[in-house]
Amino acid sequence: MTTNDTTAGAVSGENLDKLNANLRKVEELTQRLTQVLTHRSTHNTALDGPNQELFAKAATAYWHEAFREPAKVLEHQLQFWSKSVTHFVEAQQALASGKLQAPADPGPKDRRFANPLWDTHPYFNYVKQQYLINADAVQQAVDDVSDLDPLEKKRLAYFSRQIVDMMSPTNFLATNPDALEKAVETEGLSLVQGLENLISDLEANNGELIVKLADDKAFELGGNIATTPGKVVFRNKMMELIQYTPTTETVHKTPIVLFPPWINKFYILDLKQQNSLVKWIVDQGHTLFVVSWVNPDAAYADVGLEDYIEDGYLTAIREAKAICGEKQVNAIGYCIAGTTLSLTLSLLKQRKDKSIKSATFFTALTDFGDQGEFAPFLTDDFIDGIEAETEAKGILPSVIMARTFTFLRSNDLVYTPAIKSYMMGETPPAFDLLYWNGDGANLPGKMAMQYLRGLCQRNELATGGFDLMGHHLELGDIDVPLCAIACETDHIAPWKDCYRGVQQMGSKDRTFIMTQSGHIAGIVNPPSKNKYGHYTNDDLGLDHADWLEGAKFHEGSWWPRWGRWIKKRGGAQVPARTPGDSEHPVLCDAPGTYVAVKAKP
């Protein structure tokens, strides 16, 4: 034995000792894992997926299809069998040849399988290709089911896809080359760190598994995120009202009051100076107020949409008018806050109150006739489960909503981050958008059910009217000048559905803008980035397809276009206003205190 051989053996033995030591740490961590799982908070099991009735109906429909068109079903079955057997034979032939190599055709590209070993290593290539064959077979089987209600088939397709995505070989250590390579490279330390990350995520959510998407230690509200200067000038049980410090010597007379969604925190519009819509609006010479909603707990169980309108919208508008000495405001509503702004506008119309001069809607649904990708979650079995959950806890916990939203993009927002965190032992990235995404809020039980039953399921606002606060609220009542911005690839509020709701509003002065990208990136799209363009078409009498076909595309952000629109409704210039007044003393600096309250399951 040479010296080099001896050294190599010693190093190998040392590495093995490190590996064994790290694996012992894994065993020690299991006690902590057992503890958190033993004391985990529970939720209604109906929220975990569809009841067995859906799959029973699907199976029955599939067999009906087999009896009605046996040739088609058999053809698809034989294709699956043929592909699987051929794949197995090719793998056997490769092994028999004595060459440890994958076939020349590595199979279709999929970003989950970026590691070269998926194409070059026979074991990983075999696993990958068989998984893709299986996935295609499941998809084909779902497509073959025709004797099923369209909504139920949509749910079947969604949950089948979830099962297929969950079973990807990348999600398991033994069949993930990236994770295996990292484990060997770090003598098992990556597995220890991964288990630490897993347990930390479980502990943070009382046993519910919500994958942390960003490093929450990298951000501080008011420090390096949500930093636009301003003051909290009013506070009640529902919200804090922030008035932002002017950056221009004069401002438009009519103030703007911005209502963000209360499902998440308002600072999505103030992440950092470079992409802050809050800062941009202030820099355009507007007095801007932003509502920061309370993060409700069980004490808010009986709070409904009427409370958000009365103690949120109407109060914020009243206080902004008083501070500025004006009779009107320009209002903005984002997502669910835009939906509720439409209710508020109908209410004010019926009360003959002209406090709102104009309304802007960001990705706001008012016609829920086509529920899009949320259809699987708006059937009675799931909503019944939410109702039972809210009755038991008084709130719809943020973790339930977060899980629902993330599984709409499960590969990007669940499995890929989970692999990096739990298998690779990586620290989540310091990404402000993902940090915000994980900083959710609970919903009051009553409000959640009003929204889900009355607006989403029964679509009352767009199909006859929604009863609230002693009024029958209708879209046709909305008659103020309005501008609606929707997003081309928005899976939460599809642009065509936002458009359909705007078409039903009674305003003679209506502007509709469709921006590229999705629910967040389409809105948080500063001009300096010059990243996403937008479409306009003045003819809102067309259906959505014809509107888009005739629309003009504009390079760059929609912000300047909306800026010109709101400027026309901003009024004359007056001296810039310092936040608050003698009747509204400054309570604290922006971003305030409500935004810092974390949701508790």
GROMACS .gro file of N, CA, C and O in nm, residues 453-497:
model
  180
  453ARG      N    1  -6.987   3.212   0.024
  453ARG     CA    2  -7.122   3.167  -0.011
  453ARG      C    3  -7.192   3.266  -0.104
  453ARG      O    4  -7.239   3.231  -0.212
  454GLY      N    5  -7.200   3.392  -0.060
  454GLY     CA    6  -7.282   3.488  -0.132
  454GLY      C    7  -7.219   3.540  -0.260
  454GLY      O    8  -7.284   3.548  -0.364
  455LEU      N    9  -7.090   3.574  -0.254
  455LEU     CA   10  -7.024   3.633  -0.370
  455LEU      C   11  -6.966   3.527  -0.463
  455LEU      O   12  -6.989   3.530  -0.584
  456CYS      N   13  -6.888   3.433  -0.407
  456CYS     CA   14  -6.820   3.335  -0.492
  456CYS      C   15  -6.914   3.225  -0.542
  456CYS      O   16  -6.928   3.204  -0.663
  457GLN      N   17  -6.979   3.154  -0.449
  457GLN     CA   18  -7.062   3.041  -0.490
  457GLN      C   19  -7.189   3.084  -0.562
  457GLN      O   20  -7.220   3.034  -0.670
  458ARG      N   21  -7.262   3.177  -0.502
  458ARG     CA   22  -7.393   3.214  -0.559
  458ARG      C   23  -7.384   3.333  -0.655
  458ARG      O   24  -7.482   3.364  -0.723
  459ASN      N   25  -7.270   3.399  -0.660
  459ASN     CA   26  -7.247   3.510  -0.753
  459ASN      C   27  -7.359   3.612  -0.746
  459ASN      O   28  -7.408   3.662  -0.849
  460GLU      N   29  -7.401   3.646  -0.625
  460GLU     CA   30  -7.520   3.729  -0.609
  460GLU      C   31  -7.502   3.871  -0.661
  460GLU      O   32  -7.595   3.930  -0.718
  461LEU      N   33  -7.383   3.928  -0.643
  461LEU     CA   34  -7.364   4.068  -0.682
  461LEU      C   35  -7.388   4.087  -0.832
  461LEU      O   36  -7.445   4.188  -0.874
  462ALA      N   37  -7.345   3.990  -0.912
  462ALA     CA   38  -7.357   4.003  -1.058
  462ALA      C   39  -7.486   3.944  -1.113
  462ALA      O   40  -7.516   3.960  -1.231
  463THR      N   41  -7.561   3.876  -1.030
  463THR     CA   42  -7.682   3.808  -1.079
  463THR      C   43  -7.804   3.847  -0.997
  463THR      O   44  -7.876   3.761  -0.947
  464GLY      N   45  -7.826   3.978  -0.982
  464GLY     CA   46  -7.947   4.023  -0.913
  464GLY      C   47  -7.921   4.115  -0.797
  464GLY      O   48  -8.004   4.199  -0.765
  465GLY      N   49  -7.806   4.099  -0.731
  465GLY     CA   50  -7.775   4.190  -0.622
  465GLY      C   51  -7.739   4.117  -0.493
  465GLY      O   52  -7.776   4.001  -0.471
  466PHE      N   53  -7.665   4.186  -0.408
  466PHE     CA   54  -7.613   4.131  -0.283
  466PHE      C   55  -7.670   4.213  -0.168
  466PHE      O   56  -7.654   4.335  -0.163
  467ASP      N   57  -7.740   4.147  -0.076
  467ASP     CA   58  -7.804   4.216   0.036
  467ASP      C   59  -7.705   4.236   0.150
  467ASP      O   60  -7.645   4.141   0.200
  468LEU      N   61  -7.691   4.364   0.190
  468LEU     CA   62  -7.596   4.397   0.296
  468LEU      C   63  -7.633   4.533   0.354
  468LEU      O   64  -7.668   4.626   0.279
  469MET      N   65  -7.626   4.544   0.485
  469MET     CA   66  -7.645   4.673   0.554
  469MET      C   67  -7.781   4.736   0.522
  469MET      O   68  -7.795   4.858   0.509
  470GLY      N   69  -7.882   4.651   0.504
  470GLY     CA   70  -8.015   4.700   0.476
  470GLY      C   71  -8.035   4.748   0.334
  470GLY      O   72  -8.136   4.813   0.303
  471HIS      N   73  -7.943   4.717   0.245
  471HIS     CA   74  -7.951   4.761   0.106
  471HIS      C   75  -7.934   4.641   0.014
  471HIS      O   76  -7.872   4.539   0.050
  472HIS      N   77  -7.989   4.654  -0.105
  472HIS     CA   78  -7.971   4.554  -0.210
  472HIS      C   79  -7.870   4.611  -0.308
  472HIS      O   80  -7.903   4.698  -0.390
  473LEU      N   81  -7.746   4.567  -0.297
  473LEU     CA   82  -7.635   4.629  -0.369
  473LEU      C   83  -7.619   4.565  -0.507
  473LEU      O   84  -7.618   4.442  -0.520
  474GLU      N   85  -7.603   4.650  -0.609
  474GLU     CA   86  -7.593   4.603  -0.747
  474GLU      C   87  -7.479   4.674  -0.821
  474GLU      O   88  -7.449   4.791  -0.794
  475LEU      N   89  -7.420   4.604  -0.917
  475LEU     CA   90  -7.312   4.662  -0.996
  475LEU      C   91  -7.360   4.781  -1.079
  475LEU      O   92  -7.286   4.876  -1.103
  476GLY      N   93  -7.484   4.775  -1.121
  476GLY     CA   94  -7.537   4.884  -1.203
  476GLY      C   95  -7.545   5.017  -1.131
  476GLY      O   96  -7.556   5.122  -1.195
  477ASP      N   97  -7.539   5.014  -0.997
  477ASP     CA   98  -7.543   5.138  -0.919
  477ASP      C   99  -7.413   5.219  -0.933
  477ASP      O  100  -7.412   5.340  -0.907
  478ILE      N  101  -7.306   5.152  -0.971
  478ILE     CA  102  -7.175   5.219  -0.974
  478ILE      C  103  -7.171   5.315  -1.093
  478ILE      O  104  -7.175   5.273  -1.209
  479ASP      N  105  -7.164   5.444  -1.064
  479ASP     CA  106  -7.171   5.542  -1.172
  479ASP      C  107  -7.058   5.644  -1.170
  479ASP      O  108  -7.059   5.740  -1.246
  480VAL      N  109  -6.957   5.624  -1.084
  480VAL     CA  110  -6.844   5.717  -1.081
  480VAL      C  111  -6.746   5.679  -1.191
  480VAL      O  112  -6.745   5.565  -1.239
  481PRO      N  113  -6.663   5.771  -1.237
  481PRO     CA  114  -6.557   5.734  -1.332
  481PRO      C  115  -6.469   5.624  -1.273
  481PRO      O  116  -6.432   5.629  -1.155
  482LEU      N  117  -6.439   5.524  -1.354
  482LEU     CA  118  -6.362   5.412  -1.300
  482LEU      C  119  -6.256   5.367  -1.397
  482LEU      O  120  -6.268   5.381  -1.519
  483CYS      N  121  -6.150   5.314  -1.340
  483CYS     CA  122  -6.041   5.254  -1.417
  483CYS      C  123  -6.010   5.118  -1.356
  483CYS      O  124  -5.988   5.109  -1.234
  484ALA      N  125  -6.012   5.015  -1.436
  484ALA     CA  126  -5.987   4.879  -1.387
  484ALA      C  127  -5.861   4.825  -1.452
  484ALA      O  128  -5.846   4.832  -1.575
  485ILE      N  129  -5.773   4.770  -1.369
  485ILE     CA  130  -5.650   4.708  -1.420
  485ILE      C  131  -5.658   4.558  -1.388
  485ILE      O  132  -5.677   4.519  -1.272
  486ALA      N  133  -5.648   4.476  -1.490
  486ALA     CA  134  -5.646   4.332  -1.473
  486ALA      C  135  -5.519   4.276  -1.534
  486ALA      O  136  -5.450   4.345  -1.611
  487CYS      N  137  -5.487   4.150  -1.503
  487CYS     CA  138  -5.357   4.094  -1.541
  487CYS      C  139  -5.375   3.971  -1.630
  487CYS      O  140  -5.456   3.883  -1.599
  488GLU      N  141  -5.297   3.966  -1.735
  488GLU     CA  142  -5.315   3.867  -1.841
  488GLU      C  143  -5.308   3.723  -1.792
  488GLU      O  144  -5.387   3.638  -1.834
  489THR      N  145  -5.214   3.692  -1.704
  489THR     CA  146  -5.197   3.553  -1.659
  489THR      C  147  -5.238   3.533  -1.514
  489THR      O  148  -5.191   3.442  -1.447
  490ASP      N  149  -5.326   3.618  -1.466
  490ASP     CA  150  -5.373   3.612  -1.327
  490ASP      C  151  -5.457   3.486  -1.307
  490ASP      O  152  -5.560   3.468  -1.372
  491HIS      N  153  -5.415   3.397  -1.217
  491HIS     CA  154  -5.492   3.276  -1.189
  491HIS      C  155  -5.584   3.293  -1.068
  491HIS      O  156  -5.663   3.205  -1.038
  492ILE      N  157  -5.574   3.407  -0.999
  492ILE     CA  158  -5.660   3.435  -0.885
  492ILE      C  159  -5.782   3.515  -0.928
  492ILE      O  160  -5.896   3.485  -0.889
  493ALA      N  161  -5.759   3.619  -1.010
  493ALA     CA  162  -5.868   3.700  -1.064
  493ALA      C  163  -5.847   3.710  -1.215
  493ALA      O  164  -5.791   3.807  -1.263
  494PRO      N  165  -5.891   3.610  -1.291
  494PRO     CA  166  -5.868   3.609  -1.436
  494PRO      C  167  -5.918   3.738  -1.502
  494PRO      O  168  -6.026   3.787  -1.469
  495TRP      N  169  -5.840   3.790  -1.595
  495TRP     CA  170  -5.870   3.921  -1.652
  495TRP      C  171  -6.006   3.923  -1.721
  495TRP      O  172  -6.079   4.023  -1.712
  496LYS      N  173  -6.043   3.814  -1.787
  496LYS     CA  174  -6.170   3.814  -1.859
  496LYS      C  175  -6.288   3.823  -1.763
  496LYS      O  176  -6.393   3.879  -1.798
  497ASP      N  177  -6.272   3.771  -1.642
  497ASP     CA  178  -6.379   3.779  -1.543
  497ASP      C  179  -6.384   3.918  -1.480
  497ASP      O  180  -6.493   3.969  -1.450
   0.00000   0.00000   0.00000
